[in-house]
XYZ file of C-alpha atoms in Angstrom:
653
model
C 0.000 0.000 0.000
C 1.251 3.525 -0.827
C 2.347 5.686 2.103
C -0.729 7.899 2.014
C -3.280 5.230 1.108
C -5.681 3.905 3.690
C -8.153 1.039 3.326
C -11.665 2.486 3.410
C -13.003 -0.355 5.565
C -10.337 0.408 8.199
C -12.161 3.681 8.852
C -15.071 1.683 10.286
C -12.985 1.270 13.455
C -13.103 4.985 14.209
C -15.240 5.981 17.177
C -18.010 8.579 16.867
C -15.769 11.285 18.297
C -12.810 10.278 16.111
C -15.012 10.378 13.010
C -16.143 13.891 13.805
C -12.567 15.015 14.414
C -11.426 13.377 11.168
C -14.037 15.303 9.170
C -13.145 18.516 11.009
C -9.436 18.026 10.284
C -10.203 17.379 6.605
C -12.320 20.545 6.468
C -9.480 22.524 8.093
C -6.976 21.124 5.593
C -9.315 21.846 2.694
C -9.893 25.500 3.569
C -6.184 25.988 4.393
C -5.203 24.554 0.994
C -7.368 27.266 -0.546
C -5.724 30.080 1.378
C -8.006 30.440 4.401
C -7.321 29.910 8.085
C -8.186 26.538 9.663
C -9.851 28.671 12.358
C -12.736 28.993 9.855
C -13.749 25.483 10.962
C -15.431 24.701 14.283
C -16.850 21.520 15.740
C -18.435 20.334 18.967
C -15.929 17.614 19.890
C -18.538 14.923 20.621
C -20.957 13.436 18.143
C -23.548 12.919 20.894
C -23.230 16.335 22.544
C -26.073 18.857 22.105
C -25.015 20.774 18.997
C -28.247 22.158 17.476
C -27.754 19.819 14.539
C -24.239 21.078 13.717
C -21.257 18.729 14.004
C -18.742 20.631 11.855
C -19.312 24.178 10.649
C -17.161 25.811 7.947
C -17.469 29.587 7.711
C -14.899 30.945 5.266
C -14.818 34.745 4.863
C -15.376 34.679 1.086
C -18.178 35.148 -1.412
C -17.513 31.876 -3.196
C -15.688 28.632 -2.455
C -15.563 25.445 -4.480
C -12.716 23.094 -3.593
C -14.179 19.912 -5.018
C -15.199 18.749 -1.540
C -16.597 21.987 -0.121
C -18.882 23.835 -2.548
C -19.904 26.854 -0.476
C -18.056 29.151 1.972
C -20.708 28.389 4.647
C -20.981 24.620 5.015
C -22.335 22.291 7.703
C -21.060 18.704 7.761
C -23.049 16.193 9.780
C -21.000 13.150 10.922
C -22.856 9.827 11.146
C -21.112 6.599 12.040
C -24.224 4.490 11.297
C -25.935 3.976 7.930
C -28.173 6.775 6.692
C -31.043 5.325 4.697
C -33.538 7.597 2.950
C -35.795 7.355 5.996
C -32.946 8.150 8.382
C -32.046 11.180 6.270
C -35.633 12.450 6.469
C -35.661 11.985 10.266
C -32.360 13.845 10.581
C -33.412 16.839 8.502
C -37.119 17.168 9.316
C -38.086 17.417 12.998
C -41.770 17.382 14.005
C -42.842 17.914 10.434
C -40.680 21.029 10.044
C -37.342 21.413 8.314
C -34.566 21.764 10.870
C -34.010 25.402 11.737
C -30.274 25.015 11.121
C -30.817 23.652 7.594
C -33.420 26.317 6.837
C -30.902 28.967 7.870
C -28.305 27.400 5.565
C -30.796 27.679 2.713
C -31.404 31.344 3.451
C -27.628 31.981 3.379
C -27.092 29.992 0.137
C -25.002 27.648 2.253
C -24.243 23.946 2.026
C -25.348 20.937 4.067
C -23.447 17.639 3.793
C -24.185 14.338 5.519
C -21.097 12.118 5.986
C -22.057 8.490 6.656
C -19.208 6.143 7.597
C -21.240 2.930 7.436
C -22.538 3.575 3.913
C -20.559 2.669 0.791
C -22.914 3.571 -2.009
C -23.166 2.711 -5.675
C -23.958 5.753 -7.886
C -27.741 5.006 -7.908
C -27.733 4.593 -4.107
C -25.962 7.933 -3.643
C -28.350 9.636 -6.068
C -31.306 8.283 -4.077
C -29.893 9.652 -0.815
C -29.281 13.117 -2.267
C -32.838 12.992 -3.660
C -34.104 12.250 -0.131
C -32.186 15.282 1.142
C -33.633 17.434 -1.624
C -37.130 16.156 -0.846
C -36.663 17.104 2.820
C -36.092 20.785 1.953
C -38.613 21.110 -0.889
C -41.118 23.131 1.159
C -38.573 25.705 2.328
C -38.905 29.038 0.449
C -35.118 28.991 -0.234
C -34.921 25.316 -1.188
C -33.337 26.092 -4.546
C -30.508 28.051 -2.894
C -29.056 25.384 -0.615
C -26.292 23.041 -1.762
C -26.786 19.433 -0.596
C -24.402 16.481 -0.759
C -23.907 13.016 0.719
C -20.424 11.584 1.429
C -20.141 7.842 1.933
C -17.092 5.897 3.119
C -15.474 5.870 -0.340
C -15.840 9.626 -0.712
C -14.434 10.178 2.772
C -11.420 7.980 1.906
C -10.894 9.882 -1.342
C -10.923 13.166 0.589
C -8.491 11.761 3.151
C -5.978 10.818 0.444
C -5.628 14.482 -0.502
C -4.161 15.480 2.856
C -1.059 13.545 4.069
C -0.955 15.164 7.508
C -4.565 14.158 8.215
C -3.774 10.653 6.930
C -0.971 10.417 9.515
C -3.449 11.405 12.225
C -6.030 8.837 11.071
C -3.469 6.036 10.806
C -2.298 6.849 14.324
C -5.845 6.559 15.681
C -6.295 3.234 13.861
C -3.064 1.785 15.253
C -1.422 1.886 11.812
C 0.774 4.918 12.451
C 4.121 5.076 10.725
C 6.934 4.815 13.231
C 7.796 8.323 14.423
C 5.746 10.331 11.896
C 3.261 12.831 13.349
C 0.907 15.596 12.223
C 1.012 18.980 13.968
C 1.099 18.565 17.736
C 3.257 18.922 20.845
C 6.507 17.954 19.093
C 8.642 19.302 21.952
C 7.202 16.441 24.021
C 6.269 18.147 27.300
C 5.076 15.923 30.161
C 1.378 15.157 30.123
C -0.595 18.073 31.505
C 2.407 20.438 31.479
C 2.079 23.975 30.137
C 3.347 23.967 26.538
C 3.155 27.668 25.709
C 6.212 29.194 24.059
C 8.693 30.742 26.484
C 10.068 34.010 25.129
C 12.843 35.188 27.409
C 15.637 37.722 27.197
C 18.846 36.267 25.831
C 17.321 33.990 23.182
C 18.119 35.388 19.743
C 17.610 34.205 16.181
C 19.724 35.088 13.149
C 17.956 34.922 9.774
C 19.515 35.082 6.285
C 17.448 38.158 5.416
C 18.598 40.125 8.478
C 22.322 40.340 7.549
C 23.570 39.134 10.919
C 21.155 41.165 13.054
C 19.944 39.166 16.041
C 16.188 39.114 16.648
C 14.134 38.174 19.680
C 11.741 35.238 19.348
C 8.764 37.611 19.081
C 10.407 39.608 16.277
C 11.694 36.537 14.429
C 8.546 34.392 14.206
C 6.903 36.266 11.312
C 10.098 36.624 9.202
C 10.751 32.906 9.723
C 7.267 32.086 8.505
C 7.675 34.329 5.475
C 11.021 32.742 4.605
C 9.574 29.223 4.752
C 6.603 30.224 2.595
C 8.675 31.998 -0.041
C 11.924 30.065 -0.448
C 12.432 27.082 -2.729
C 15.399 26.036 -0.572
C 15.365 23.867 2.515
C 15.432 25.749 5.822
C 17.918 24.537 8.437
C 17.361 25.627 12.035
C 20.479 25.231 14.145
C 21.476 26.023 17.695
C 23.023 24.564 20.805
C 21.325 21.697 22.572
C 18.519 22.721 24.884
C 17.761 26.223 23.533
C 14.231 25.227 22.498
C 14.648 24.735 18.735
C 11.808 22.228 18.427
C 9.392 24.366 20.444
C 10.177 27.415 18.301
C 9.501 25.426 15.114
C 6.228 24.230 16.658
C 5.287 27.873 17.295
C 5.574 28.632 13.569
C 2.373 26.611 13.054
C 0.603 27.868 16.170
C -2.155 30.380 15.391
C -2.050 31.715 18.945
C 1.527 32.994 18.342
C 1.243 36.205 16.291
C -0.546 36.212 12.937
C -0.094 34.403 9.632
C 0.859 31.023 11.121
C 2.134 28.338 8.774
C -0.571 25.902 7.700
C -0.576 23.260 10.436
C -2.776 20.979 8.324
C 0.147 20.183 5.995
C 2.794 19.697 8.712
C 4.511 16.288 8.686
C 7.013 15.837 11.542
C 9.514 13.196 12.574
C 12.520 12.894 14.878
C 15.094 11.275 12.593
C 17.017 10.035 15.629
C 14.108 7.654 16.323
C 14.821 5.702 13.089
C 11.466 6.452 11.411
C 9.694 4.047 9.093
C 9.329 4.911 6.275
C 12.630 6.761 6.155
C 12.742 10.526 5.781
C 14.053 10.106 2.230
C 11.210 7.729 1.280
C 8.579 10.039 2.765
C 9.962 13.096 0.980
C 10.295 11.239 -2.338
C 6.658 10.174 -2.163
C 5.403 13.652 -1.287
C 7.353 15.176 -4.185
C 6.410 12.504 -6.740
C 2.704 12.792 -5.890
C 2.805 16.586 -6.009
C 1.557 16.849 -2.437
C 1.366 20.093 -0.507
C 3.357 19.545 2.683
C 5.842 21.064 5.109
C 8.167 18.301 6.292
C 9.927 18.884 9.620
C 12.921 16.649 10.343
C 14.117 17.036 13.929
C 17.650 15.994 14.926
C 18.507 15.745 11.227
C 22.163 14.870 10.468
C 24.086 17.047 8.009
C 24.440 14.309 5.377
C 20.705 13.585 5.348
C 19.888 17.284 5.223
C 22.233 17.845 2.278
C 20.771 15.015 0.211
C 17.148 15.992 0.873
C 17.726 19.746 0.488
C 18.964 19.119 -3.050
C 15.829 17.147 -3.897
C 13.483 19.819 -2.540
C 15.303 22.622 -4.338
C 15.352 20.725 -7.640
C 11.666 19.783 -7.401
C 10.575 23.385 -6.797
C 7.066 22.223 -5.968
C 4.658 22.309 -3.054
C 6.894 20.471 -0.576
C 8.811 22.581 1.951
C 11.584 21.146 4.139
C 12.586 22.314 7.621
C 15.400 20.480 9.386
C 16.424 21.009 13.007
C 19.844 20.124 14.372
C 22.615 20.982 16.805
C 24.863 20.743 13.739
C 27.772 18.678 14.986
C 29.266 19.188 11.532
C 29.579 22.570 9.867
C 28.760 22.117 6.179
C 26.005 24.339 4.741
C 24.867 23.319 1.244
C 23.973 25.960 -1.342
C 20.375 24.697 -1.349
C 19.831 25.799 2.264
C 18.664 28.851 4.184
C 20.112 28.730 7.722
C 18.391 30.144 10.806
C 20.560 30.064 13.924
C 19.188 30.157 17.472
C 21.341 30.976 20.463
C 20.668 31.584 24.122
C 22.874 33.901 26.132
C 21.983 33.573 29.791
C 19.841 31.084 31.692
C 16.428 32.793 31.524
C 14.623 30.283 29.278
C 15.983 27.251 31.144
C 15.067 28.874 34.466
C 11.473 29.518 33.374
C 11.138 25.964 32.050
C 12.445 24.460 35.317
C 9.973 26.555 37.343
C 7.155 25.474 35.034
C 7.989 21.744 35.309
C 9.125 21.682 38.960
C 7.409 24.596 40.743
C 8.232 23.164 44.191
C 11.998 23.690 43.875
C 11.675 27.489 44.030
C 13.044 30.289 41.868
C 16.476 30.477 43.542
C 17.155 26.794 42.922
C 15.841 27.058 39.371
C 18.196 29.965 38.707
C 21.179 28.107 40.183
C 20.487 25.017 38.085
C 20.000 27.018 34.884
C 23.220 28.984 35.408
C 25.217 25.819 36.037
C 23.753 24.189 32.904
C 24.857 27.208 30.860
C 21.243 27.839 29.874
C 20.743 24.319 28.508
C 17.111 23.426 29.185
C 17.553 19.672 28.822
C 20.410 19.509 31.311
C 18.640 21.900 33.698
C 15.598 19.619 33.801
C 17.793 16.551 34.407
C 19.362 18.219 37.472
C 16.092 19.727 38.732
C 14.505 16.275 38.718
C 16.792 15.332 41.635
C 16.134 18.392 43.786
C 14.068 17.521 46.846
C 11.272 19.776 48.039
C 12.689 22.269 50.548
C 16.311 21.568 49.548
C 18.620 24.525 48.836
C 21.312 24.347 46.169
C 22.907 27.660 47.137
C 25.727 26.004 49.066
C 26.578 23.400 46.387
C 29.651 24.045 44.262
C 29.681 23.605 40.498
C 31.588 20.362 41.020
C 28.858 19.008 43.304
C 26.126 19.988 40.843
C 28.123 18.323 38.088
C 28.245 15.111 40.095
C 24.464 15.236 40.501
C 24.011 15.556 36.764
C 26.567 12.907 35.948
C 25.527 10.310 38.528
C 21.806 11.167 38.719
C 20.163 8.286 40.610
C 23.070 5.896 40.126
C 26.092 4.980 42.207
C 29.360 6.808 41.510
C 31.147 5.056 38.635
C 34.808 6.010 38.133
C 35.070 3.979 34.918
C 32.108 5.795 33.381
C 33.565 9.141 34.406
C 36.959 8.274 32.921
C 35.420 7.075 29.669
C 33.244 10.199 29.429
C 36.412 12.288 29.794
C 38.037 10.402 26.926
C 34.982 10.818 24.691
C 34.854 14.538 25.438
C 38.383 15.077 24.121
C 36.804 15.315 20.671
C 33.960 17.561 19.569
C 32.132 14.579 18.061
C 32.819 10.943 17.273
C 31.340 8.097 15.263
C 30.205 4.773 16.695
C 30.356 3.149 13.242
C 33.415 1.365 11.912
C 34.055 1.907 8.203
C 36.348 -0.439 6.281
C 39.328 -2.141 7.851
C 40.682 0.862 9.751
C 40.190 1.204 13.475
C 36.887 2.823 14.328
C 36.866 6.060 16.297
C 35.772 4.268 19.478
C 38.813 1.957 19.195
C 41.107 4.964 18.781
C 39.616 6.854 21.729
C 39.581 3.749 23.911
C 43.292 3.143 23.276
C 44.154 6.369 25.128
C 43.550 4.730 28.524
C 43.155 1.083 27.577
C 39.379 0.738 27.210
C 37.844 -1.504 24.555
C 35.425 -0.162 21.961
C 32.651 -2.314 23.440
C 33.229 -0.741 26.877
C 33.027 2.729 25.373
C 29.909 1.785 23.406
C 28.133 0.727 26.622
C 29.199 3.974 28.289
C 27.838 5.953 25.329
C 24.430 4.385 25.952
C 24.541 5.281 29.663
C 25.557 8.864 28.924
C 22.750 9.155 26.387
C 20.267 8.068 29.056
C 21.671 10.706 31.428
C 21.185 13.569 28.948
C 24.886 14.394 28.685
C 25.354 12.936 25.210
C 23.433 13.382 21.973
C 22.934 11.060 19.042
C 22.684 11.920 15.323
C 22.821 8.886 13.058
C 26.263 7.316 13.697
C 27.545 10.538 15.304
C 27.695 11.158 19.037
C 28.766 14.205 21.054
C 29.056 15.033 24.742
C 26.746 18.033 25.249
C 26.275 20.743 26.311
C 29.730 22.171 25.727
C 29.994 23.435 29.315
C 29.814 19.788 30.465
C 32.051 18.476 27.681
C 34.691 21.134 28.341
C 34.770 20.303 32.061
C 35.269 16.602 31.292
C 37.868 17.285 28.586
C 39.855 19.606 30.865
C 40.012 16.830 33.464
C 41.226 14.389 30.796
C 43.982 16.775 29.656
C 45.175 17.039 33.266
C 45.725 13.291 33.509
C 47.113 12.178 30.131
C 50.680 12.867 28.907
C 50.843 15.305 25.999
C 53.078 13.019 23.908
C 50.540 10.196 24.254
C 47.665 12.397 23.089
C 49.636 13.643 20.105
C 50.797 10.156 19.085
C 47.234 8.837 19.086
C 45.462 11.739 17.374
C 48.221 12.596 14.882
C 48.676 9.025 13.610
C 48.044 8.605 9.834
C 44.462 7.918 8.780
C 42.898 9.758 11.719
C 42.390 13.178 10.102
C 38.721 13.568 11.004
C 39.296 12.627 14.647
C 42.330 14.942 14.778
C 40.224 17.829 13.469
C 37.577 17.060 16.109
C 40.287 17.067 18.794
C 41.456 20.479 17.539
C 37.862 21.718 17.761
C 37.750 20.722 21.434
C 41.113 22.348 22.171
C 39.766 25.559 20.678
C 37.098 25.607 23.381
C 39.692 25.140 26.141
C 41.754 28.246 25.431
C 42.679 28.752 29.107
C 44.004 25.215 29.637
C 47.813 24.949 29.734
C 47.883 21.554 27.974
C 45.714 22.901 25.139
C 48.132 25.840 24.802
C 51.147 23.526 24.800
C 49.742 21.343 21.999
C 48.615 24.284 19.856
C 51.934 26.133 20.201
C 53.724 22.932 19.108
C 51.423 22.613 16.097
C 52.169 26.237 15.114
C 55.951 25.777 15.235
C 57.496 26.249 11.746
C 58.011 22.500 11.486
C 54.797 21.610 13.290
C 51.533 20.118 12.100
C 50.053 23.538 11.203
C 53.314 25.445 10.714
C 53.199 25.759 6.915
C 50.005 27.803 6.863
C 50.067 28.605 3.138
C 50.146 24.928 2.141
C 47.484 23.520 4.493
C 44.844 21.257 2.970
C 41.128 21.572 3.834
C 41.165 19.503 7.053
C 44.291 21.195 8.423
C 42.914 24.614 7.448
C 39.769 23.925 9.462
C 41.941 22.857 12.404
C 43.745 26.187 12.171
C 40.438 28.072 12.358
C 39.437 26.093 15.456
C 42.628 26.624 17.497
C 42.822 30.398 17.010
C 41.594 31.343 20.522
C 44.111 29.053 22.291
C 47.375 30.772 21.383
C 46.556 33.997 19.513
C 50.052 35.459 19.861
C 51.728 32.347 18.459
C 49.146 32.181 15.675
C 49.676 35.805 14.659
C 53.444 35.325 14.727
C 53.131 32.326 12.381
C 50.771 34.092 9.968
C 53.048 37.143 9.927
C 56.115 34.998 9.232
C 54.375 33.244 6.334
C 52.888 36.362 4.730
C 56.089 38.426 4.966
C 58.480 35.713 3.805
C 60.498 36.548 0.653
C 58.738 33.901 -1.452
C 55.185 35.117 -0.636
C 53.455 36.243 -3.816
C 49.891 36.832 -2.666
C 46.801 34.738 -2.031
C 44.933 33.565 -5.096
C 41.736 35.728 -5.242
C 39.360 32.824 -5.615
C 37.930 30.333 -3.193
C 40.518 28.215 -1.410
C 40.563 27.081 2.179
C 43.940 28.639 3.099
C 42.951 32.119 1.890
C 39.553 32.031 3.583
C 40.942 30.824 6.920
C 43.907 33.223 6.989
C 41.788 36.291 6.200
C 39.119 35.286 8.711
C 41.718 34.719 11.423
C 43.327 38.121 10.804
C 39.913 39.763 11.129
C 39.243 37.919 14.394
C 42.698 38.572 15.835
C 42.279 42.297 15.064
C 39.439 42.393 17.612
C 42.100 42.827 20.299
C 43.361 46.434 20.271
C 46.960 45.319 20.884
C 46.950 43.157 17.728
C 45.016 45.558 15.484
C 47.939 47.342 13.809
C 49.756 44.108 12.966
C 46.604 42.460 11.562
C 45.607 45.434 9.416
C 49.145 45.819 8.074
C 49.108 42.141 7.074
C 45.724 42.556 5.366
C 47.089 45.574 3.480
C 50.105 43.486 2.529
C 47.813 40.797 1.039
C 45.702 43.468 -0.687
C 48.817 44.816 -2.430
C 48.972 41.562 -4.391
C 45.280 41.650 -5.262
C 43.971 43.508 -8.327
C 41.634 46.414 -7.635
C 39.110 44.881 -10.012
C 38.691 41.781 -7.830
C 35.189 41.687 -6.339
C 35.283 38.150 -4.972
C 35.757 38.252 -1.193
C 37.866 41.370 -1.579
C 40.550 42.019 1.053
C 39.996 45.764 0.621
C 36.371 45.338 1.709
C 37.511 43.499 4.824
C 39.870 46.328 5.729
C 37.335 49.129 5.245
C 34.821 47.330 7.475
C 37.079 47.964 10.473
C 36.620 51.699 10.021
C 32.848 51.923 10.228
C 31.312 53.609 13.263
C 29.052 50.660 14.148
C 30.062 46.976 14.332
C 33.675 47.702 13.447
C 34.762 44.299 14.761
C 37.624 45.646 16.862
C 38.357 47.233 20.211
C 41.052 49.410 18.660
C 40.708 53.088 19.516
C 39.305 55.687 17.123
C 42.845 57.027 16.539
């Protein structure tokens, strides 16, 4: 059976209330597909509740509407689970010898009245006879010629359902046939049952959109531009940000009509967490939606970079009705050309604090603040710690180390082996649990540092995942948030000889793991061991010493380690750029040029390094033709001298 097909007889298992909601959801999707708000549809919620003869009422603010299923802008749909014979139709529409007041009013408004009968599956003559019975019921009304009447049987209902994939997902879920992981619009952020799920908008959470040229917006200011971008672009939209900043909840808000105006159409939302190994796969679902010309917004949460890249290309090439939103921490940095990137960051603990108070009101505001500050604003980690706070307990006297132990151990006994293995794993920014080819896998390499087997590390990875201090993306894993990973990595650097670390990470065939190690060192710029390794790498004969000849991986390493030893880095760049054999940087894209120019701009932020950096940029510009307009060095220099956002602390003089 095709992904969005459903057997019509399976619908017979829907309850009365589920049938009514199904019809209401289809009506919402139908009006939304024609440019109107789903709020134009209302329903009672129970097929047996007093409803004045109205189960579902469509009231679209338009003069005309004809979608193929809804023929008038004012339409009443009556949901009936049982069979509606001609006699039953008459009894439904005519009460005490008089046409129902509701139906008479529909006639006066030139509205529509539709009976939907789940139990009936009519041949054409049978359907004609039922519509004739409906017409006969209204014949004595003075406006009988003005009302539109129709009868939907089970086949017609199934046909209508096939038009709307998101509603099909909902129906399959109710019938116990739901695809693994796939959901229509709902509480994707997965709050506990009964918990408040309103969007938290707190100071410190900012969003950067492609259209805003680097300007950071609050959540309130960003929601509408995000919606407009998703509606208008043919590219995939990638929403990135650190773990625990509320990415999924913000995406959910884009479809929420209670959050500002012009919400995205929730009736076409199709969501899945790719980390839950969905079935069908994200690629299969997207292929089917595109091939069938469906109208859908696909949301892939925790979507790895490789999967995003492959699907973004498909969506961009198709240029149809399918939109793609992917959400990810972005362990890897690649950004395909077919992508618009929205970045979310949280500076300060306000959001995490509010979420802790909401979920655990008994712990008090002071404790919530302490937990959120320790977790560096990470909501997921804050909740994991808050779960262990007893009512009446005060955390004010606990050190960061003690809070860390609470997070790490949670409700388990202290485990020195687990702690040691977590420290090893945190030495790299990310690692793979898959082994490719005959080479040692990354777990084998990391385990060899202190003599642990790959199977021991694999078991520890699972435990850390359960304790919310590690995240999973396909084969990739990473200790998160960075505040936790950096603490663990610093402890590892204190206890492992430098020569041993360098021998293991710098061995041939380990370039990706070496780059990931460099990424971690770049986050530990105050650690003496990190400084020692980076300074050695920057020595003229060191791993990164020949800056002008570095390949892509080594060039990325250079960009990562900049904050660790800025003086040594500037000395090395200066030596390379002022050497007698320097003849300029080729004015086209290459990794060495991009990294060197970016590093000089960043190093110039410090007033004491400004003159040296600008002189080096001028030196490079001397070799560059004035006609060059590709990533011009002259443009980079002039940016330093603007009054706002100069990028440096150098004085005005």
